Short mmCIF file of C-alpha atoms in Angstrom, two decimals:
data_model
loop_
_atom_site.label_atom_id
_atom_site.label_comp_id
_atom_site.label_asym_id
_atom_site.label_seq_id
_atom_site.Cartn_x
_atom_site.Cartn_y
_atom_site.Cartn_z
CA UNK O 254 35.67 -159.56 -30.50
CA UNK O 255 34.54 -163.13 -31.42
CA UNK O 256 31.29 -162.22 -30.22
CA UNK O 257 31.01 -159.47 -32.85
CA UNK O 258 31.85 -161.82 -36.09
CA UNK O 259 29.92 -164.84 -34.88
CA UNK O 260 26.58 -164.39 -37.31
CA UNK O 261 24.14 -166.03 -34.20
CA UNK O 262 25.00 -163.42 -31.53
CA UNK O 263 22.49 -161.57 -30.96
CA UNK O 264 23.23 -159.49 -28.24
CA UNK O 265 26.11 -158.09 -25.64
CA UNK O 266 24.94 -156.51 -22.33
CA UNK O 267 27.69 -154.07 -20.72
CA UNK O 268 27.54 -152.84 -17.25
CA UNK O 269 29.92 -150.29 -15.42
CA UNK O 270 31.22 -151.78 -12.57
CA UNK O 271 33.93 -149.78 -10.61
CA UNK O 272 34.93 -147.95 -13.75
CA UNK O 273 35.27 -150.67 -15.99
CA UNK O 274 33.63 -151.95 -18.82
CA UNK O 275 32.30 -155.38 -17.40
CA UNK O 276 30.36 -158.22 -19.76
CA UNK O 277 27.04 -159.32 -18.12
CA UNK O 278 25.32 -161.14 -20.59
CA UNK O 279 25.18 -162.63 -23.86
CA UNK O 280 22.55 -164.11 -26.50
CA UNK O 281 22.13 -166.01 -30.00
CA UNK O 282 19.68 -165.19 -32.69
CA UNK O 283 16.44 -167.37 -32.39
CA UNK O 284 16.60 -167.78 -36.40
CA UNK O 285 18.61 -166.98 -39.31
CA UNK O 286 17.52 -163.06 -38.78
CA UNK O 287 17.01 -160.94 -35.92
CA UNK O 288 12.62 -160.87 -35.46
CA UNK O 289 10.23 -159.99 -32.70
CA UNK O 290 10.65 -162.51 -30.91
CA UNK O 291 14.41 -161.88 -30.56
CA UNK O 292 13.63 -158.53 -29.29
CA UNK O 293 11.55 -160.02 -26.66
CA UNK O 294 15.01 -161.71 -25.80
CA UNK O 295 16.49 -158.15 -25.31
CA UNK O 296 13.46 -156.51 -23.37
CA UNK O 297 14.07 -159.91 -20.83
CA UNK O 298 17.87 -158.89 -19.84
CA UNK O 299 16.82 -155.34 -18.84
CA UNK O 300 16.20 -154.49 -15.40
CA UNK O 301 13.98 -151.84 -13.94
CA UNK O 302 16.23 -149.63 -11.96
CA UNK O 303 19.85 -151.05 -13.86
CA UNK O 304 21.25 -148.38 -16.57
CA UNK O 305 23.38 -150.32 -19.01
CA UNK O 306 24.23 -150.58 -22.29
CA UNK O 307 23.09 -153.72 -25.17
CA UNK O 308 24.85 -154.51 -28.31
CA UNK O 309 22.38 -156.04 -30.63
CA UNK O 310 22.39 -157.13 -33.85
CA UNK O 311 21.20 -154.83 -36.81
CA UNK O 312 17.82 -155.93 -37.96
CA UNK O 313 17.64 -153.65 -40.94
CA UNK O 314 17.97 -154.88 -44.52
CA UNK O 315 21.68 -154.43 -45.30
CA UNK O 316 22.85 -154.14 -42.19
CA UNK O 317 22.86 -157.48 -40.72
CA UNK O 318 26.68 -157.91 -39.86
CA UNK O 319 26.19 -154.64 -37.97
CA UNK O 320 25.44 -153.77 -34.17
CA UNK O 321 23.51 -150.87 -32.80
CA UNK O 322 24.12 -149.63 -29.49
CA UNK O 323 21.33 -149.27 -26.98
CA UNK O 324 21.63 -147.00 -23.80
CA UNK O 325 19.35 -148.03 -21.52
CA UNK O 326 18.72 -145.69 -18.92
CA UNK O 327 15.90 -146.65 -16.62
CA UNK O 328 14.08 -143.58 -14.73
CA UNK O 329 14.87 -145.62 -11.35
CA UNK O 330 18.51 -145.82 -11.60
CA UNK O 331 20.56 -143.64 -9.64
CA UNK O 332 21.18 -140.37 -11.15
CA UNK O 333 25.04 -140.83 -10.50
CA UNK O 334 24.63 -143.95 -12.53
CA UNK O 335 23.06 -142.47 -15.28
CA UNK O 336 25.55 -139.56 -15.09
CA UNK O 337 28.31 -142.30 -15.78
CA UNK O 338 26.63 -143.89 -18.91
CA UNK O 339 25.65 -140.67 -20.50
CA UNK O 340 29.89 -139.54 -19.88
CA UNK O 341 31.54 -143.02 -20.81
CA UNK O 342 29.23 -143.90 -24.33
CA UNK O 343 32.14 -142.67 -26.43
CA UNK O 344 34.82 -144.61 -24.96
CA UNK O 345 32.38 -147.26 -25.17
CA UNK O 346 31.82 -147.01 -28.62
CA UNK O 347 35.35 -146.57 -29.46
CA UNK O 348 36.33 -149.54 -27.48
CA UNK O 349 33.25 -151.98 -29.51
CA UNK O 350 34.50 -150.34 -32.76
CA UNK O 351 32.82 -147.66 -34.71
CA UNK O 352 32.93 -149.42 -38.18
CA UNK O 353 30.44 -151.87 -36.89
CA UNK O 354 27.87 -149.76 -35.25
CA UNK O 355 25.25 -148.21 -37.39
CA UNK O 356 23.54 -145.99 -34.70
CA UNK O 357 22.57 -145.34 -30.95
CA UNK O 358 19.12 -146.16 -29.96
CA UNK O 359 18.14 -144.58 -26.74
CA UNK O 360 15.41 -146.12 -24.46
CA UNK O 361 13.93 -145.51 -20.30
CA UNK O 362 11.69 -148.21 -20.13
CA UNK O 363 12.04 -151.82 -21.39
CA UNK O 364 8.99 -152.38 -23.18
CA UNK O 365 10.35 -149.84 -25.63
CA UNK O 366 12.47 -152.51 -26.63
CA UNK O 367 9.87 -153.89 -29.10
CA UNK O 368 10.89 -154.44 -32.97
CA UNK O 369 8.39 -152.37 -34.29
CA UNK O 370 8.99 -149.25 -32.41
CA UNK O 371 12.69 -149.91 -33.01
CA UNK O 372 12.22 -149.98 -36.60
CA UNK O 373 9.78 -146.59 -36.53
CA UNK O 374 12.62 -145.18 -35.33
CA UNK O 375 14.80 -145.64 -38.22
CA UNK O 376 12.20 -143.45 -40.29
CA UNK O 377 14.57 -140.68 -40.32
CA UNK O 378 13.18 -137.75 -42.94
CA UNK O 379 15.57 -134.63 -43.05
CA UNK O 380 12.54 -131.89 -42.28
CA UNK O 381 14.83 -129.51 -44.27
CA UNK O 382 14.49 -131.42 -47.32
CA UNK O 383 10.56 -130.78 -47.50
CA UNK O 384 10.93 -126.90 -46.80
CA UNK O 385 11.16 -124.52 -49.48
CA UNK O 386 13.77 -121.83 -49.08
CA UNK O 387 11.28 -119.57 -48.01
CA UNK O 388 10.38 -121.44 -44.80
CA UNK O 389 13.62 -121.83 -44.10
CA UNK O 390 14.58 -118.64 -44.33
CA UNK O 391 11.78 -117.75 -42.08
CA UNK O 392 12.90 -120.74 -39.50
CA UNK O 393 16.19 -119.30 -39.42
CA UNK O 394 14.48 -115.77 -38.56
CA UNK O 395 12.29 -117.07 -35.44
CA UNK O 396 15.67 -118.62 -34.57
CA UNK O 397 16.94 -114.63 -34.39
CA UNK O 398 14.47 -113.50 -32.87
CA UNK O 399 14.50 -115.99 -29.82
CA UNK O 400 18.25 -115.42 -29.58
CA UNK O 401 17.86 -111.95 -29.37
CA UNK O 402 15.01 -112.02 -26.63
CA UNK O 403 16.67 -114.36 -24.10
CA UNK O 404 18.61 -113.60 -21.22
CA UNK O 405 21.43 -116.81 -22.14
CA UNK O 406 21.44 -118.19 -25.48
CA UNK O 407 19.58 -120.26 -28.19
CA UNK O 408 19.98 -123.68 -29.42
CA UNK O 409 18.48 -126.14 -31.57
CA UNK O 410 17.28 -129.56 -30.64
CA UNK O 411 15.80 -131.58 -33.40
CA UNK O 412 14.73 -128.81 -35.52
CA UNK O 413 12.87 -127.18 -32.48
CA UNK O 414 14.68 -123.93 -31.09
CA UNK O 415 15.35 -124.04 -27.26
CA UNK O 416 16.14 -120.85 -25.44
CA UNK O 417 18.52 -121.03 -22.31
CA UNK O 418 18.06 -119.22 -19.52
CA UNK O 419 20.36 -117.30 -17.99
CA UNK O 420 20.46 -119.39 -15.02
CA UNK O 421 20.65 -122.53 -16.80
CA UNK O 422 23.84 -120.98 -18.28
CA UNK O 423 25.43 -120.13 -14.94
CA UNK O 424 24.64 -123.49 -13.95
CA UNK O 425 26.52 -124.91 -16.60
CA UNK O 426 29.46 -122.66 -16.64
CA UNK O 427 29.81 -123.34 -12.48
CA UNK O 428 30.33 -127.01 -13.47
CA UNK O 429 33.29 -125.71 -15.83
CA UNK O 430 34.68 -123.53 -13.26
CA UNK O 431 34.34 -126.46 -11.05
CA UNK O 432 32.42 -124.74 -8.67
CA UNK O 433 29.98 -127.62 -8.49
CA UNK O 434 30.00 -131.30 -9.12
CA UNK O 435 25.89 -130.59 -10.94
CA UNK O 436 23.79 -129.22 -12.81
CA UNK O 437 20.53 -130.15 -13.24
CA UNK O 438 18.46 -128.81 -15.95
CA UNK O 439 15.22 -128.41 -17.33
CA UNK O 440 13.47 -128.29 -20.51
CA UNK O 441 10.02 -125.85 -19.59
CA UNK O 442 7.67 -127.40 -22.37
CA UNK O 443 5.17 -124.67 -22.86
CA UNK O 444 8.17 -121.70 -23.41
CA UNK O 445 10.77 -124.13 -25.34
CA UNK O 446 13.05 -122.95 -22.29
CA UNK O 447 15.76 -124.91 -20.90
CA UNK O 448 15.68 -124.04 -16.86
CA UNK O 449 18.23 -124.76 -14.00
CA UNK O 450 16.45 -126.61 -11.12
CA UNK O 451 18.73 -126.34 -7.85
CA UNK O 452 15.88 -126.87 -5.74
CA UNK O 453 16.69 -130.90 -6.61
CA UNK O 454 20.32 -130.63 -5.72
CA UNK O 455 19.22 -128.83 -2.79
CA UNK O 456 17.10 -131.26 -1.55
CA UNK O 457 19.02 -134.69 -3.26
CA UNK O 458 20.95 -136.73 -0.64
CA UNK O 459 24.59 -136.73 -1.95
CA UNK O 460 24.61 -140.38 -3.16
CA UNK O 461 21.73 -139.76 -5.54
CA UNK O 462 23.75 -136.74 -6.96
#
């Protein structure tokens, strides 16, 4: 909590550690505003097979008593591990405080922790906003059509319609029932299918799972 109001923290690294929040690391701004070369600082506490999460300070105009959350999920961390972040980033959140955080920022690799691609980010444009009713009519009609033509259901991710396949949606619903502990899934590029892989549970030792 002191952490938060103090205006030359930079940063607060959080790691799970058997099921509790744990404090691993902390940092002050290099100057009087969060720059590059702070975000160096943050790249330099992530480690390559370590999921965690990092509190840093919001570098946007206007928001510089707020935090943004970072997940970092590394593609070498255990898949249990990332399972755990992915499930506990609410409680997190609730437990930092939700009136200081202006947004999640999710990252894999550390040397996506750069200001500049941070900042690209935050060029959010609401694609609905440049469509005339027409084309969104029409996007809502593909939408039909790709509901009506797939074995599961249809959502939308980002504007982009994904169809589910049927076995993706067993999958799912067997986690529900509890008939399983997984489900891995699948996003097939090409088709804009989501797709149930069990041949990586399968073949997964049961720590990895």
């Amino acid at each position: 909590v002191e952490l938060k109001g103090d205006s030359k923290s930079l940063y607060m690294k959080v790691e799970i550690a058997k099921e509790e929040f744990v404090l691993k690391g902390t940092g002050k701004l290099a100057g009087s505003k969060v720059s590059e070369d702070d975000f160096k600082t943050l790249a330099s506490v992530l480690e390559e097979n370590v999921a965690c999460y990092v509190f840093f300070r919001d570098p946007t105009i206007g928001n510089e008593e707020k935090w943004v959350l970072c997940q970092y999920m590394p593609d070498l961390a255990r898949v249990n591990s990332k399972m755990l972040y992915a499930s506990s980033r609410a409680s997190m959140k609730e437990s930092f405080g939700h009136e200081v955080l202006t947004e999640d920022y999710f990252i894999s690799d550390k040397n996506e922790m750069v200001y500049s691609v941070f900042m690209k980010s935050r060029e959010k444009v609401d694609k609905s906003e440049l469509l005339t009713f027409e084309e969104q009519a029409k996007n809502e009609a593909k939408r039909g059509e790709i509901l009506a033509m797939s074995d599961g259901v249809a959502l939308t991710v980002a504007d982009v319609p994904i169809t589910v396949s049927k076995a993706a949606s067993d999958a799912v619903t067997a986690c529900v029932d509890k008939k399983t502990n997984v489900a891995i899934l699948l996003l097939e590029s090409n088709t804009q299918e989501l797709l149930s892989e069990t041949s990586i549970v399968k073949n997964a030792a049961m720590e990895d799972i």
